[in-house]
């Protein structure tokens, strides 16, 4: 999760919402891929940290199925990312900070609990939640204090 937090900081440094993700093969300890939020810079509403990391992992492994891997992300996944995690067959999802407004695993639609969800990873929240939450809070606090143009980014 510390690596995911570093990815989140890189996103913040680029002016993106600070969310980072790392995908790990727990059987070998290998970091398969990293990702960070990038919708603004990439002009891509799907460029969430989880999607970025899953795309990189799938390309590296030559397979869209990421069965057996663990995805670490600093913020509870949204519905889009939860759907992609399910389609990728990720084995385990671990997130840091809860997202009561936009999260879709422990909050909102609770995606993996739906009968239409074909693949359900093991899901665990709260790992380094304080650090991830602090990063998000400080990022948005600085945005609110910035100029109107900076706040609109």
CSV table of C-alpha atoms in Angstrom, one decimal:
chain,number,residue,atom,x,y,z
A,1,UNK,CA,0.0,0.0,0.0
A,2,UNK,CA,2.9,2.3,0.6
A,3,UNK,CA,3.8,2.0,-3.1
A,4,UNK,CA,0.1,2.9,-4.0
A,5,UNK,CA,0.4,5.9,-1.8
A,6,UNK,CA,3.5,7.0,-3.7
A,7,UNK,CA,1.5,6.6,-6.9
A,8,UNK,CA,-1.2,8.7,-5.4
A,9,UNK,CA,1.3,11.4,-4.5
A,10,UNK,CA,2.5,11.4,-8.1
A,11,UNK,CA,-1.1,11.9,-9.3
A,12,UNK,CA,-1.4,14.9,-6.9
A,13,UNK,CA,1.8,16.4,-8.1
A,14,UNK,CA,0.4,16.2,-11.7
A,15,UNK,CA,-2.8,18.0,-10.5
A,16,UNK,CA,-4.9,14.8,-10.5
A,17,UNK,CA,-7.0,13.5,-7.6
A,18,UNK,CA,-4.5,11.6,-5.5
A,19,UNK,CA,-5.4,7.9,-5.9
A,20,UNK,CA,-2.8,5.3,-6.6
A,21,UNK,CA,-2.9,1.6,-7.3
A,22,UNK,CA,-0.5,-1.3,-7.3
A,23,UNK,CA,-1.1,-4.9,-8.5
A,24,UNK,CA,0.9,-7.6,-6.9
A,25,UNK,CA,1.4,-11.3,-7.5
A,26,UNK,CA,1.4,-12.4,-3.8
A,27,UNK,CA,2.8,-15.9,-4.7
A,28,UNK,CA,6.1,-14.3,-5.9
A,29,UNK,CA,5.9,-10.9,-4.3
A,30,UNK,CA,6.3,-9.3,-7.8
A,31,UNK,CA,4.8,-5.9,-8.4
A,32,UNK,CA,3.1,-6.5,-11.7
A,33,UNK,CA,1.9,-3.0,-12.4
A,34,UNK,CA,1.3,0.4,-10.9
A,35,UNK,CA,-1.3,3.1,-11.8
A,36,UNK,CA,-2.4,6.5,-10.8
A,37,UNK,CA,-5.4,8.7,-11.5
A,38,UNK,CA,-5.1,10.6,-14.8
A,39,UNK,CA,-8.5,11.6,-16.2
A,40,UNK,CA,-7.6,15.3,-16.5
A,41,UNK,CA,-4.2,15.0,-18.2
A,42,UNK,CA,-5.3,12.1,-20.3
A,43,UNK,CA,-8.7,13.7,-21.2
A,44,UNK,CA,-10.1,10.3,-20.3
A,45,UNK,CA,-12.9,9.8,-17.7
A,46,UNK,CA,-12.0,6.2,-17.4
A,47,UNK,CA,-8.4,6.9,-16.4
A,48,UNK,CA,-8.8,5.9,-12.7
A,49,UNK,CA,-5.8,4.4,-10.9
A,50,UNK,CA,-7.3,0.9,-10.9
A,51,UNK,CA,-8.0,1.0,-14.6
A,52,UNK,CA,-4.5,2.3,-15.4
A,53,UNK,CA,-2.9,-0.4,-13.3
A,54,UNK,CA,-5.1,-3.2,-14.7
A,55,UNK,CA,-4.3,-2.1,-18.3
A,56,UNK,CA,-0.6,-2.2,-17.5
A,57,UNK,CA,-0.8,-5.6,-15.8
A,58,UNK,CA,-2.9,-7.1,-18.6
A,59,UNK,CA,-0.4,-5.8,-21.2
A,60,UNK,CA,2.6,-7.1,-19.2
A,61,UNK,CA,1.0,-10.5,-18.7
A,62,UNK,CA,-0.5,-10.7,-22.2
A,63,UNK,CA,-3.9,-11.6,-20.7
A,64,UNK,CA,-6.9,-9.6,-19.7
A,65,UNK,CA,-7.6,-12.1,-16.9
A,66,UNK,CA,-5.7,-11.1,-13.8
A,67,UNK,CA,-6.8,-14.1,-11.7
A,68,UNK,CA,-5.0,-14.6,-8.5
A,69,UNK,CA,-3.4,-11.1,-8.3
A,70,UNK,CA,-4.0,-8.6,-5.5
A,71,UNK,CA,-5.0,-5.0,-6.3
A,72,UNK,CA,-4.0,-2.4,-3.7
A,73,UNK,CA,-5.6,1.0,-4.1
A,74,UNK,CA,-5.6,4.0,-1.8
A,75,UNK,CA,-9.4,4.7,-2.1
A,76,UNK,CA,-12.4,2.4,-2.2
A,77,UNK,CA,-13.1,1.6,-5.8
A,78,UNK,CA,-16.0,3.2,-7.6
A,79,UNK,CA,-18.7,1.3,-9.6
A,80,UNK,CA,-16.7,1.5,-12.8
A,81,UNK,CA,-13.5,0.2,-11.3
A,82,UNK,CA,-15.4,-2.5,-9.3
A,83,UNK,CA,-16.9,-3.7,-12.6
A,84,UNK,CA,-13.5,-3.8,-14.3
A,85,UNK,CA,-12.0,-5.6,-11.3
A,86,UNK,CA,-14.7,-8.2,-11.6
A,87,UNK,CA,-14.2,-8.6,-15.4
A,88,UNK,CA,-10.4,-8.9,-14.9
A,89,UNK,CA,-11.0,-11.7,-12.3
A,90,UNK,CA,-8.7,-10.0,-9.7
A,91,UNK,CA,-8.4,-12.3,-6.8
A,92,UNK,CA,-8.2,-9.8,-3.9
A,93,UNK,CA,-8.8,-6.1,-3.6
A,94,UNK,CA,-7.4,-4.1,-0.7
A,95,UNK,CA,-8.2,-0.4,-0.3
A,96,UNK,CA,-7.2,2.3,2.1
A,97,UNK,CA,-9.7,5.1,2.7
A,98,UNK,CA,-13.4,4.4,2.5
A,99,UNK,CA,-15.4,6.5,0.0
A,100,UNK,CA,-19.0,6.8,1.4
A,101,UNK,CA,-20.0,9.1,-1.5
A,102,UNK,CA,-18.4,7.4,-4.5
A,103,UNK,CA,-17.3,4.0,-3.3
A,104,UNK,CA,-19.0,0.9,-4.6
A,105,UNK,CA,-17.6,-2.0,-2.6
A,106,UNK,CA,-18.4,-1.2,1.0
A,107,UNK,CA,-20.7,1.7,0.2
A,108,UNK,CA,-23.2,2.6,-2.5
A,109,UNK,CA,-24.2,-0.3,-4.7
A,110,UNK,CA,-21.8,-2.8,-3.0
A,111,UNK,CA,-21.0,-4.1,-6.4
A,112,UNK,CA,-19.5,-7.5,-5.5
A,113,UNK,CA,-22.6,-8.4,-3.5
A,114,UNK,CA,-24.9,-8.0,-6.5
A,115,UNK,CA,-26.4,-11.2,-7.9
A,116,UNK,CA,-25.4,-10.0,-11.4
A,117,UNK,CA,-21.7,-9.8,-10.4
A,118,UNK,CA,-20.0,-12.8,-12.0
A,119,UNK,CA,-16.7,-12.7,-10.2
A,120,UNK,CA,-16.2,-11.6,-6.6
A,121,UNK,CA,-12.7,-10.9,-5.3
A,122,UNK,CA,-11.9,-11.1,-1.6
A,123,UNK,CA,-12.3,-7.4,-0.5
A,124,UNK,CA,-10.7,-5.7,2.4
A,125,UNK,CA,-10.7,-2.0,3.4
A,126,UNK,CA,-8.9,0.2,5.8
A,127,UNK,CA,-5.2,-0.5,5.1
A,128,UNK,CA,-3.3,2.7,5.7
A,129,UNK,CA,-6.7,4.5,5.5
A,130,UNK,CA,-5.5,7.5,7.5
A,131,UNK,CA,-2.6,8.2,5.2
A,132,UNK,CA,-4.7,7.9,2.0
A,133,UNK,CA,-7.5,10.0,3.5
A,134,UNK,CA,-5.1,12.6,4.7
A,135,UNK,CA,-3.6,12.9,1.2
A,136,UNK,CA,-7.0,13.4,-0.3
A,137,UNK,CA,-8.1,15.9,2.3
A,138,UNK,CA,-5.0,18.0,2.0
A,139,UNK,CA,-5.2,17.9,-1.9
A,140,UNK,CA,-8.8,19.2,-1.9
A,141,UNK,CA,-8.1,21.7,1.0
A,142,UNK,CA,-5.3,23.2,-1.2
A,143,UNK,CA,-7.7,23.2,-4.2
A,144,UNK,CA,-10.3,25.1,-2.3
A,145,UNK,CA,-7.8,27.8,-1.3
A,146,UNK,CA,-6.4,28.1,-4.8
A,147,UNK,CA,-7.6,30.3,-7.6
A,148,UNK,CA,-10.9,29.6,-9.4
A,149,UNK,CA,-9.1,28.3,-12.4
A,150,UNK,CA,-7.1,25.8,-10.3
A,151,UNK,CA,-10.2,24.7,-8.5
A,152,UNK,CA,-11.9,23.9,-11.8
A,153,UNK,CA,-9.2,21.5,-13.0
